[in-house]
XYZ file of C-alpha atoms in Angstrom:
565
model
C -4.633 8.122 24.907
C -3.231 4.601 25.134
C -0.167 3.713 23.056
C 0.982 0.351 21.712
C 4.529 0.492 20.342
C 5.695 -2.228 17.943
C 9.482 -2.455 17.556
C 11.625 -4.955 15.683
C 14.870 -6.780 16.351
C 17.449 -9.168 14.855
C 16.641 -8.537 11.164
C 14.430 -6.268 9.096
C 11.507 -7.551 7.044
C 9.914 -9.579 9.845
C 6.451 -8.219 9.145
C 6.183 -5.523 11.819
C 3.636 -3.697 9.653
C 1.314 -6.684 9.364
C 1.814 -7.438 13.068
C 0.964 -3.855 14.044
C -2.072 -3.888 11.721
C -3.247 -7.215 13.142
C -2.926 -5.912 16.704
C -5.103 -2.993 15.636
C -7.673 -5.388 14.160
C -7.904 -7.410 17.383
C -8.267 -4.271 19.510
C -10.941 -2.934 17.136
C -12.720 -6.281 17.428
C -12.772 -5.675 21.208
C -14.750 -2.478 20.595
C -11.896 0.030 20.833
C -11.254 2.797 18.311
C -7.760 2.507 16.846
C -5.441 4.844 14.969
C -1.857 4.215 13.853
C 1.477 5.918 13.250
C 4.460 4.657 11.256
C 7.926 5.946 12.156
C 10.516 5.707 9.359
C 13.981 6.706 10.592
C 15.344 7.538 7.121
C 16.305 11.144 6.287
C 13.929 11.530 3.352
C 11.020 13.893 4.011
C 8.690 11.225 2.630
C 8.730 8.133 0.416
C 7.860 10.074 -2.741
C 11.338 10.360 -4.241
C 12.471 6.815 -3.482
C 12.680 4.099 -6.121
C 10.289 1.180 -5.560
C 13.379 -1.059 -5.582
C 14.699 0.934 -2.615
C 11.765 0.829 -0.241
C 8.871 -0.868 -2.014
C 5.687 0.818 -3.122
C 4.948 4.479 -2.447
C 1.485 4.538 -0.875
C -0.644 7.641 -1.514
C -3.208 8.980 0.958
C -6.338 11.065 0.435
C -4.505 14.252 1.429
C -1.759 13.573 -1.119
C 0.785 12.276 1.349
C 3.370 9.931 -0.217
C 4.094 7.491 2.577
C 5.494 4.112 3.528
C 3.671 1.037 2.236
C 2.869 -0.071 5.813
C 0.282 2.712 6.004
C -1.478 0.828 3.219
C -1.586 -2.220 5.505
C -3.100 -0.086 8.268
C -5.767 1.348 5.976
C -6.698 -2.030 4.514
C -6.735 -3.896 7.848
C -8.380 -1.203 9.963
C -10.517 0.425 7.239
C -9.358 3.908 8.230
C -8.248 6.989 6.269
C -4.873 8.218 7.491
C -3.081 11.529 6.920
C 0.436 12.360 5.782
C 1.290 13.215 9.399
C 0.634 9.593 10.419
C 3.984 8.833 8.763
C 6.868 10.368 10.728
C 10.353 10.466 9.198
C 13.659 11.808 10.445
C 13.538 14.262 7.540
C 10.185 15.655 8.645
C 11.293 16.035 12.257
C 14.585 17.758 11.428
C 12.887 20.014 8.875
C 10.324 21.046 11.499
C 12.978 21.756 14.149
C 15.300 23.623 11.768
C 12.448 25.818 10.507
C 11.702 26.751 14.116
C 15.389 27.453 14.714
C 15.554 29.733 11.667
C 12.547 31.689 12.934
C 14.197 32.136 16.324
C 11.590 30.107 18.197
C 14.235 28.587 20.474
C 15.223 32.027 21.809
C 18.932 31.668 21.129
C 19.357 28.296 22.796
C 21.691 25.649 21.416
C 19.454 23.305 19.404
C 20.224 19.666 20.224
C 18.905 16.166 19.636
C 17.881 16.064 23.298
C 15.618 17.820 24.118
C 14.620 19.570 20.892
C 14.443 16.667 18.425
C 12.998 14.257 20.998
C 10.451 16.841 22.136
C 9.376 17.381 18.530
C 8.889 13.617 18.097
C 6.837 13.332 21.299
C 4.688 16.367 20.425
C 4.132 15.040 16.898
C 3.032 11.635 18.177
C 0.672 13.073 20.786
C -0.820 15.536 18.304
C -1.323 13.094 15.409
C -2.686 10.311 17.619
C -5.667 12.538 18.420
C -6.705 13.025 14.786
C -9.824 10.880 14.132
C -9.260 8.528 11.173
C -12.368 6.322 11.299
C -14.974 8.887 10.290
C -16.150 9.428 13.871
C -15.755 12.478 16.095
C -13.109 12.709 18.782
C -9.802 10.891 19.249
C -9.317 7.126 19.147
C -8.844 4.998 22.262
C -5.539 3.405 21.207
C -2.719 4.486 18.909
C -0.566 1.689 17.472
C 2.925 2.988 16.650
C 5.289 1.007 14.442
C 8.959 1.891 14.787
C 10.630 1.127 11.473
C 14.067 -0.401 11.177
C 15.778 -2.650 13.701
C 16.740 -1.933 17.303
C 20.392 -0.886 17.296
C 20.191 1.157 14.079
C 21.963 4.471 14.696
C 19.306 6.436 12.805
C 16.478 5.268 15.077
C 18.161 6.311 18.345
C 16.396 9.710 18.702
C 13.038 8.012 18.211
C 13.783 5.328 20.799
C 14.782 7.963 23.336
C 11.679 10.028 22.553
C 9.499 6.938 23.024
C 11.291 6.176 26.290
C 10.481 9.688 27.480
C 6.881 9.339 26.262
C 6.368 6.080 28.163
C 7.654 7.742 31.343
C 5.547 10.907 30.985
C 2.221 9.221 30.226
C 2.626 6.405 32.763
C 2.939 2.632 32.431
C -0.835 2.096 32.287
C -0.944 3.970 28.996
C 2.017 2.347 27.232
C 2.533 -1.182 25.917
C 5.667 -2.267 24.063
C 5.550 -5.297 21.770
C 8.909 -6.398 20.386
C 8.873 -8.422 17.155
C 11.861 -10.736 16.847
C 13.095 -13.738 14.894
C 13.449 -17.282 16.218
C 15.649 -18.999 13.618
C 16.220 -22.713 13.226
C 19.687 -23.777 12.185
C 19.524 -26.451 9.516
C 22.266 -28.610 11.024
C 20.948 -28.592 14.593
C 17.214 -28.213 13.934
C 16.788 -26.333 17.222
C 14.798 -23.125 17.722
C 17.431 -20.565 18.750
C 16.538 -17.819 21.246
C 19.918 -16.099 21.510
C 19.275 -13.457 18.783
C 16.078 -12.399 20.566
C 17.848 -12.319 23.932
C 20.483 -9.955 22.541
C 17.849 -7.778 20.875
C 15.832 -7.433 24.076
C 18.980 -6.719 26.059
C 19.843 -3.870 23.696
C 16.308 -2.500 23.914
C 16.420 -2.588 27.727
C 19.800 -0.823 27.691
C 18.116 2.004 25.772
C 15.472 2.379 28.470
C 12.583 0.411 26.974
C 11.385 -2.909 28.379
C 9.074 -5.052 26.215
C 5.806 -6.139 27.780
C 5.143 -8.718 25.048
C 7.319 -10.607 22.578
C 5.964 -11.417 19.113
C 8.210 -14.174 17.816
C 8.404 -14.860 14.094
C 9.174 -18.442 13.143
C 8.497 -20.951 10.410
C 6.900 -23.461 12.810
C 4.997 -22.944 16.096
C 7.266 -22.332 19.089
C 7.995 -25.228 21.397
C 7.045 -24.845 25.055
C 10.717 -25.111 26.025
C 11.555 -22.236 23.647
C 8.906 -20.009 25.224
C 10.119 -20.857 28.716
C 13.679 -19.968 27.773
C 12.574 -16.650 26.259
C 10.545 -15.834 29.354
C 13.474 -16.587 31.641
C 16.119 -14.606 29.778
C 13.995 -11.738 28.422
C 11.992 -11.060 31.614
C 8.657 -11.386 29.822
C 5.797 -13.425 31.348
C 5.233 -16.759 29.611
C 1.668 -15.785 28.663
C 2.959 -12.622 26.962
C 5.163 -14.493 24.507
C 3.243 -14.596 21.241
C 4.175 -16.748 18.279
C 3.505 -15.463 14.771
C 4.466 -18.492 12.744
C 3.982 -18.933 9.010
C 0.307 -19.103 7.974
C -1.482 -19.757 4.649
C -2.481 -16.084 4.314
C -2.012 -12.907 6.366
C -5.692 -12.745 7.343
C -4.916 -15.549 9.788
C -2.592 -13.323 11.836
C -5.308 -11.431 13.790
C -6.864 -14.848 14.514
C -3.470 -16.169 15.609
C -3.113 -13.262 18.042
C -6.662 -13.682 19.335
C -6.150 -17.410 19.900
C -3.086 -16.650 22.033
C -5.039 -14.067 24.070
C -2.814 -11.243 22.865
C -5.703 -8.816 23.361
C -5.990 -9.747 27.044
C -2.263 -9.185 27.632
C -2.349 -5.817 25.851
C -5.582 -4.667 27.500
C -4.264 -5.727 30.897
C -1.084 -3.711 30.387
C -3.140 -0.691 29.282
C -5.541 -1.118 32.203
C -8.634 -1.137 30.009
C -9.957 -4.674 30.383
C -13.149 -3.255 31.860
C -14.083 -1.254 28.734
C -13.266 -3.969 26.180
C -15.544 -6.689 24.853
C -14.775 -10.220 23.679
C -13.189 -9.822 20.233
C -15.617 -10.325 17.354
C -13.560 -11.642 14.437
C -16.279 -13.541 12.605
C -15.696 -11.691 9.310
C -11.936 -12.179 9.522
C -12.366 -15.881 10.230
C -14.736 -16.247 7.297
C -12.385 -14.336 4.984
C -9.308 -16.370 5.967
C -11.114 -19.708 5.663
C -12.764 -18.756 2.377
C -9.406 -18.011 0.813
C -7.902 -21.245 2.141
C -10.696 -23.277 0.576
C -10.599 -21.722 -2.883
C -9.481 -24.147 -5.588
C -9.956 -22.323 -8.902
C -7.575 -19.580 -9.992
C -7.303 -16.935 -12.707
C -4.047 -16.155 -14.490
C -3.201 -12.431 -14.570
C -0.332 -11.033 -16.625
C 1.278 -8.170 -14.676
C 3.464 -6.272 -17.145
C 5.652 -3.756 -15.316
C 9.136 -2.395 -14.867
C 9.627 -3.154 -11.148
C 8.658 -6.830 -11.150
C 11.978 -7.809 -9.552
C 10.537 -6.692 -6.193
C 6.885 -7.615 -5.687
C 6.534 -5.034 -2.866
C 6.825 -2.414 -5.629
C 3.233 -3.259 -6.570
C 1.953 -4.300 -3.135
C -1.374 -2.425 -3.299
C -2.008 -3.639 -6.859
C -1.470 -7.230 -5.729
C -3.790 -6.711 -2.747
C -6.461 -5.150 -4.985
C -6.238 -8.155 -7.332
C -6.576 -10.446 -4.313
C -9.684 -8.603 -3.083
C -11.255 -8.743 -6.557
C -10.449 -12.419 -7.044
C -11.915 -13.413 -3.682
C -15.092 -11.481 -4.560
C -15.274 -13.823 -7.584
C -14.384 -16.933 -5.497
C -10.999 -17.282 -7.189
C -7.337 -17.278 -6.248
C -5.076 -14.889 -8.179
C -2.229 -16.418 -10.157
C -0.048 -13.417 -11.006
C 2.397 -13.903 -13.880
C 5.144 -11.343 -13.320
C 6.392 -10.137 -16.697
C 9.257 -7.654 -17.012
C 8.066 -5.289 -19.736
C 11.540 -5.078 -21.274
C 11.498 -8.867 -21.867
C 8.650 -8.421 -24.378
C 10.642 -6.031 -26.556
C 12.263 -6.963 -29.867
C 15.728 -6.163 -28.510
C 15.210 -8.824 -25.838
C 14.673 -11.466 -28.525
C 18.282 -10.911 -29.619
C 19.947 -10.360 -26.239
C 17.968 -12.748 -23.980
C 15.902 -15.022 -26.239
C 14.843 -17.381 -23.439
C 13.481 -14.539 -21.288
C 11.754 -13.078 -24.370
C 10.073 -16.374 -25.248
C 9.026 -16.990 -21.641
C 7.553 -13.487 -21.294
C 5.438 -13.878 -24.428
C 4.332 -17.354 -23.402
C 3.171 -16.006 -20.027
C 1.377 -13.102 -21.699
C -0.458 -15.293 -24.200
C -1.504 -17.826 -21.569
C -3.014 -15.207 -19.236
C -6.749 -14.564 -18.946
C -6.198 -10.808 -18.577
C -3.473 -8.165 -18.728
C -2.661 -5.434 -16.213
C -0.142 -2.638 -16.793
C 0.437 -0.705 -13.532
C 1.927 2.726 -12.910
C 5.561 3.746 -13.126
C 7.982 6.458 -14.182
C 10.671 6.667 -16.860
C 10.981 5.129 -20.314
C 12.458 1.738 -19.403
C 10.135 -1.039 -20.554
C 7.680 1.293 -22.306
C 8.065 -0.508 -25.657
C 7.184 -3.803 -23.994
C 4.134 -2.298 -22.296
C 2.927 -0.924 -25.632
C 3.275 -4.411 -27.141
C 1.272 -5.871 -24.218
C -1.499 -3.280 -24.685
C -1.566 -3.939 -28.433
C -1.785 -7.694 -27.853
C -4.684 -7.280 -25.387
C -6.575 -4.859 -27.663
C -6.218 -6.868 -30.860
C -6.957 -10.240 -29.245
C -9.881 -9.048 -27.086
C -8.072 -9.977 -23.875
C -9.361 -7.996 -20.836
C -6.973 -5.126 -20.109
C -6.580 -2.685 -17.230
C -4.076 0.157 -17.460
C -3.357 2.166 -14.311
C -1.790 5.644 -14.573
C 1.162 4.930 -16.901
C -0.782 1.870 -18.074
C -3.588 4.133 -19.288
C -1.110 6.405 -21.077
C 0.458 3.338 -22.707
C -2.922 2.303 -24.116
C -3.390 5.814 -25.556
C 0.044 5.780 -27.209
C -0.579 2.316 -28.663
C -4.009 3.305 -30.008
C -2.594 6.458 -31.601
C 0.122 4.468 -33.357
C -1.891 1.427 -34.426
C -5.362 2.863 -35.106
C -4.864 6.571 -35.835
C -1.710 5.877 -37.827
C 0.520 8.266 -35.859
C 3.574 5.994 -35.933
C 5.703 8.328 -33.814
C 3.007 9.201 -31.282
C 4.421 9.292 -27.781
C 4.416 10.882 -24.373
C 6.589 13.955 -23.984
C 7.976 12.190 -20.906
C 9.673 9.704 -23.233
C 10.186 11.840 -26.368
C 10.039 15.620 -25.993
C 10.294 16.051 -29.788
C 7.465 13.687 -30.795
C 5.356 15.055 -33.684
C 2.215 13.628 -32.045
C 2.322 14.330 -28.294
C -0.667 12.293 -27.135
C 0.470 12.448 -23.490
C 1.833 15.733 -22.167
C 3.058 17.399 -18.979
C 0.055 19.192 -17.508
C 0.514 22.575 -15.784
C -0.090 21.322 -12.210
C 3.295 20.573 -10.625
C 6.970 21.321 -11.209
C 9.418 20.107 -13.867
C 12.468 20.643 -11.670
C 11.534 19.450 -8.165
C 10.576 15.808 -7.740
C 9.275 15.688 -4.170
C 5.577 16.432 -3.599
C 5.080 18.225 -6.951
C 2.761 15.785 -8.722
C -0.998 15.704 -9.004
C -1.484 13.881 -5.733
C -4.233 12.628 -3.465
C -7.976 12.199 -3.762
C -9.585 13.948 -6.755
C -13.065 13.701 -8.190
C -13.773 12.064 -11.543
C -17.095 12.780 -13.277
C -18.622 10.129 -15.533
C -19.619 11.438 -18.945
C -22.352 8.813 -19.267
C -23.982 6.471 -16.731
C -23.988 3.748 -19.395
C -20.228 3.176 -19.376
C -18.826 0.004 -17.798
C -16.834 1.750 -15.066
C -19.826 3.819 -13.932
C -21.827 0.613 -13.528
C -18.955 -1.105 -11.720
C -18.632 1.819 -9.315
C -22.444 1.846 -8.979
C -22.204 5.615 -9.310
C -23.765 7.389 -12.312
C -22.272 10.785 -11.422
C -18.754 10.712 -9.954
C -16.128 8.795 -8.011
C -13.249 9.930 -5.760
C -9.905 8.183 -6.260
C -6.253 8.872 -5.426
C -3.752 10.195 -7.970
C 0.025 10.216 -8.404
C 1.299 11.455 -11.762
C 2.744 14.355 -13.745
C 1.749 13.531 -17.332
C -1.774 13.251 -18.739
C -3.582 12.611 -22.020
C -3.369 15.636 -24.332
C -6.870 17.211 -24.336
C -6.275 18.547 -27.869
C -6.202 14.955 -29.193
C -9.425 13.727 -27.592
C -11.701 14.411 -30.545
C -9.518 12.274 -32.843
C -9.474 9.397 -30.354
C -13.210 9.407 -29.761
C -13.982 9.533 -33.484
C -11.861 6.373 -33.824
C -13.803 4.643 -31.026
C -11.709 5.217 -27.882
C -14.031 6.874 -25.384
C -12.918 9.014 -22.430
C -15.812 8.313 -20.109
C -14.361 9.918 -16.978
C -12.984 13.460 -16.682
C -12.177 15.970 -13.962
C -14.435 18.919 -13.136
C -12.855 21.058 -15.897
C -13.302 18.408 -18.565
C -9.646 18.830 -19.604
C -8.068 16.029 -17.592
C -8.883 12.552 -18.883
C -9.429 10.137 -15.998
C -11.022 6.981 -17.474
C -10.973 5.507 -20.973
C -12.941 2.605 -22.411
C -13.007 0.806 -25.746
C -16.680 -0.160 -26.289
C -15.836 -2.649 -29.053
C -13.733 -4.665 -26.566
C -14.899 -7.032 -23.782
C -12.984 -4.981 -21.193
C -10.366 -2.445 -22.210
C -10.127 0.150 -19.450
C -7.531 2.740 -18.506
C -7.624 4.903 -15.397
C -5.336 7.857 -14.707
C -5.790 7.446 -10.955
C -4.662 4.586 -8.686
C -7.762 2.642 -7.599
C -5.635 0.072 -5.766
C -5.027 2.473 -2.869
C -8.681 2.397 -1.760
C -9.340 -1.309 -2.286
C -10.372 -3.152 0.882
C -10.652 -6.876 1.742
C -14.450 -6.748 1.910
C -14.894 -4.067 -0.749
C -12.946 -4.767 -3.930
C -11.925 -1.876 -6.179
C -14.331 -1.508 -9.111
C -11.794 -1.473 -12.011
C -10.003 -4.534 -10.591
C -13.302 -6.355 -10.040
C -14.278 -5.593 -13.630
C -10.973 -7.005 -14.902
C -11.411 -10.318 -13.059
C -15.094 -10.591 -13.997
C -14.207 -10.018 -17.657
C -11.320 -12.512 -17.472
C -13.746 -15.177 -16.253
C -16.586 -14.113 -18.605
C -18.865 -13.035 -15.771
C -18.860 -9.290 -16.418
C -22.059 -8.934 -18.453
C -24.048 -11.083 -16.036
C -22.717 -9.046 -13.094
C -23.533 -5.715 -14.754
C -27.034 -6.893 -15.699
C -27.799 -8.193 -12.219
C -26.503 -5.069 -10.493
C -28.288 -2.747 -12.909
C -31.540 -4.589 -12.198
C -30.859 -4.443 -8.445
C -30.132 -0.699 -8.572
C -33.305 -0.076 -10.627
C -35.415 -2.123 -8.206
C -34.092 -0.317 -5.125
C -34.667 3.061 -6.789
């Protein structure tokens, strides 16, 4: 197994995840099989209990793992299916070691960071890197490891030492370290400054790791003199200093690396030039250039509770991007804080209230994503009501689906106090309830999680046609509350159809309103399986409906499916 380690220095948020993913893309384009691991030095067992404001989106895997959002980048870029073990945290490592200690596996020895914690990290990396993630048999050729945080963080020290030991034990021909650093430009001087990177590399070398390549983040391309200075003071060959400067879209980054012969430097370090081909990035080039040349856009109202940090909805944004590009459009996302739509906001913050409603009314479609807690729920219900009554295309995901059910119960069925028991445990009309799978007391890993099968109740529904699957679809879940099965008959008599259910028929997975151009709610999270070249069906339907292309698309694809059959 060959390992490529991506570390970061100077500041956090430099884009190590995208860099690591792009390196994987270039190596895949050379004909190598690639897997990836993300190391998060925080003490949490996983990302599941963290607020989106704290660490961005919680990404969910097929096996139910709640992991760091960078694993979403890996899956989208590399088109692989990762496991929960591909995300290593300090919490997981210490839990594993302490469980062994409690069982007496260390035979009475004093359990220490070195060697017990570092050995556990090394063993975990070597074990997980051999799990095939691309649907083929046998291990991958290269494992790209991203070390979260910044060099010098006290919490990442055990991981750095474990990686130092790993590089020594497997040999230099099997280990390549790429250090991502910042090259700032001071406004007064206007000069590209290398000193922060020099200090970062010096600290890394003091910890026993020497970078083979530097990936320098900057606003503008690096000057030759800057590269020469970095090479001199960081002991990195001039040809191994890569520049990841600002680009129009992230799909340019693999091309940027290829154009700087990053693959040759990495393959040379890993001693596998002889088994690699010239990188084939034709599809990536086409995708990047297509997006750059798009001129028309579609306005999408995103009504959520975490809109203050766009990373909270990273996969949703990516899924919208994939769907828009499939329709030759650029997405124009209007971020609307759900609470700004509420009546109370009109009194407290009238300007924000007026702006939120203006953005909602000017949008071509409305999307209400997932979330937890009752903050902003009133505003989401108002958004769903607006979309339903004004025939504006609507997509509700997880909580967004439950919102549409609550709104329908109140406005159409006349149950004015209908609610979810998550928000009102005493509601006389509990249209959304806590389902028996999970725990009411423990938050971590207790939800209905991971890939589950949804069976279509009729092949004639819109979502079945969009998925091009008359029988079932597998999508990822992350929730505790679901539509009350005892209320379904009332809803369907009033015209709200539940066209997708689980194998028992008791869990409602997809709803549609046939009298509406596109009013769809899904209990699962389709955004997690959306890919650049394969847009998620519910998102594609939303954009097609927003641009009045849905019926033509459904007709053409129905005819195509009939012809092929």
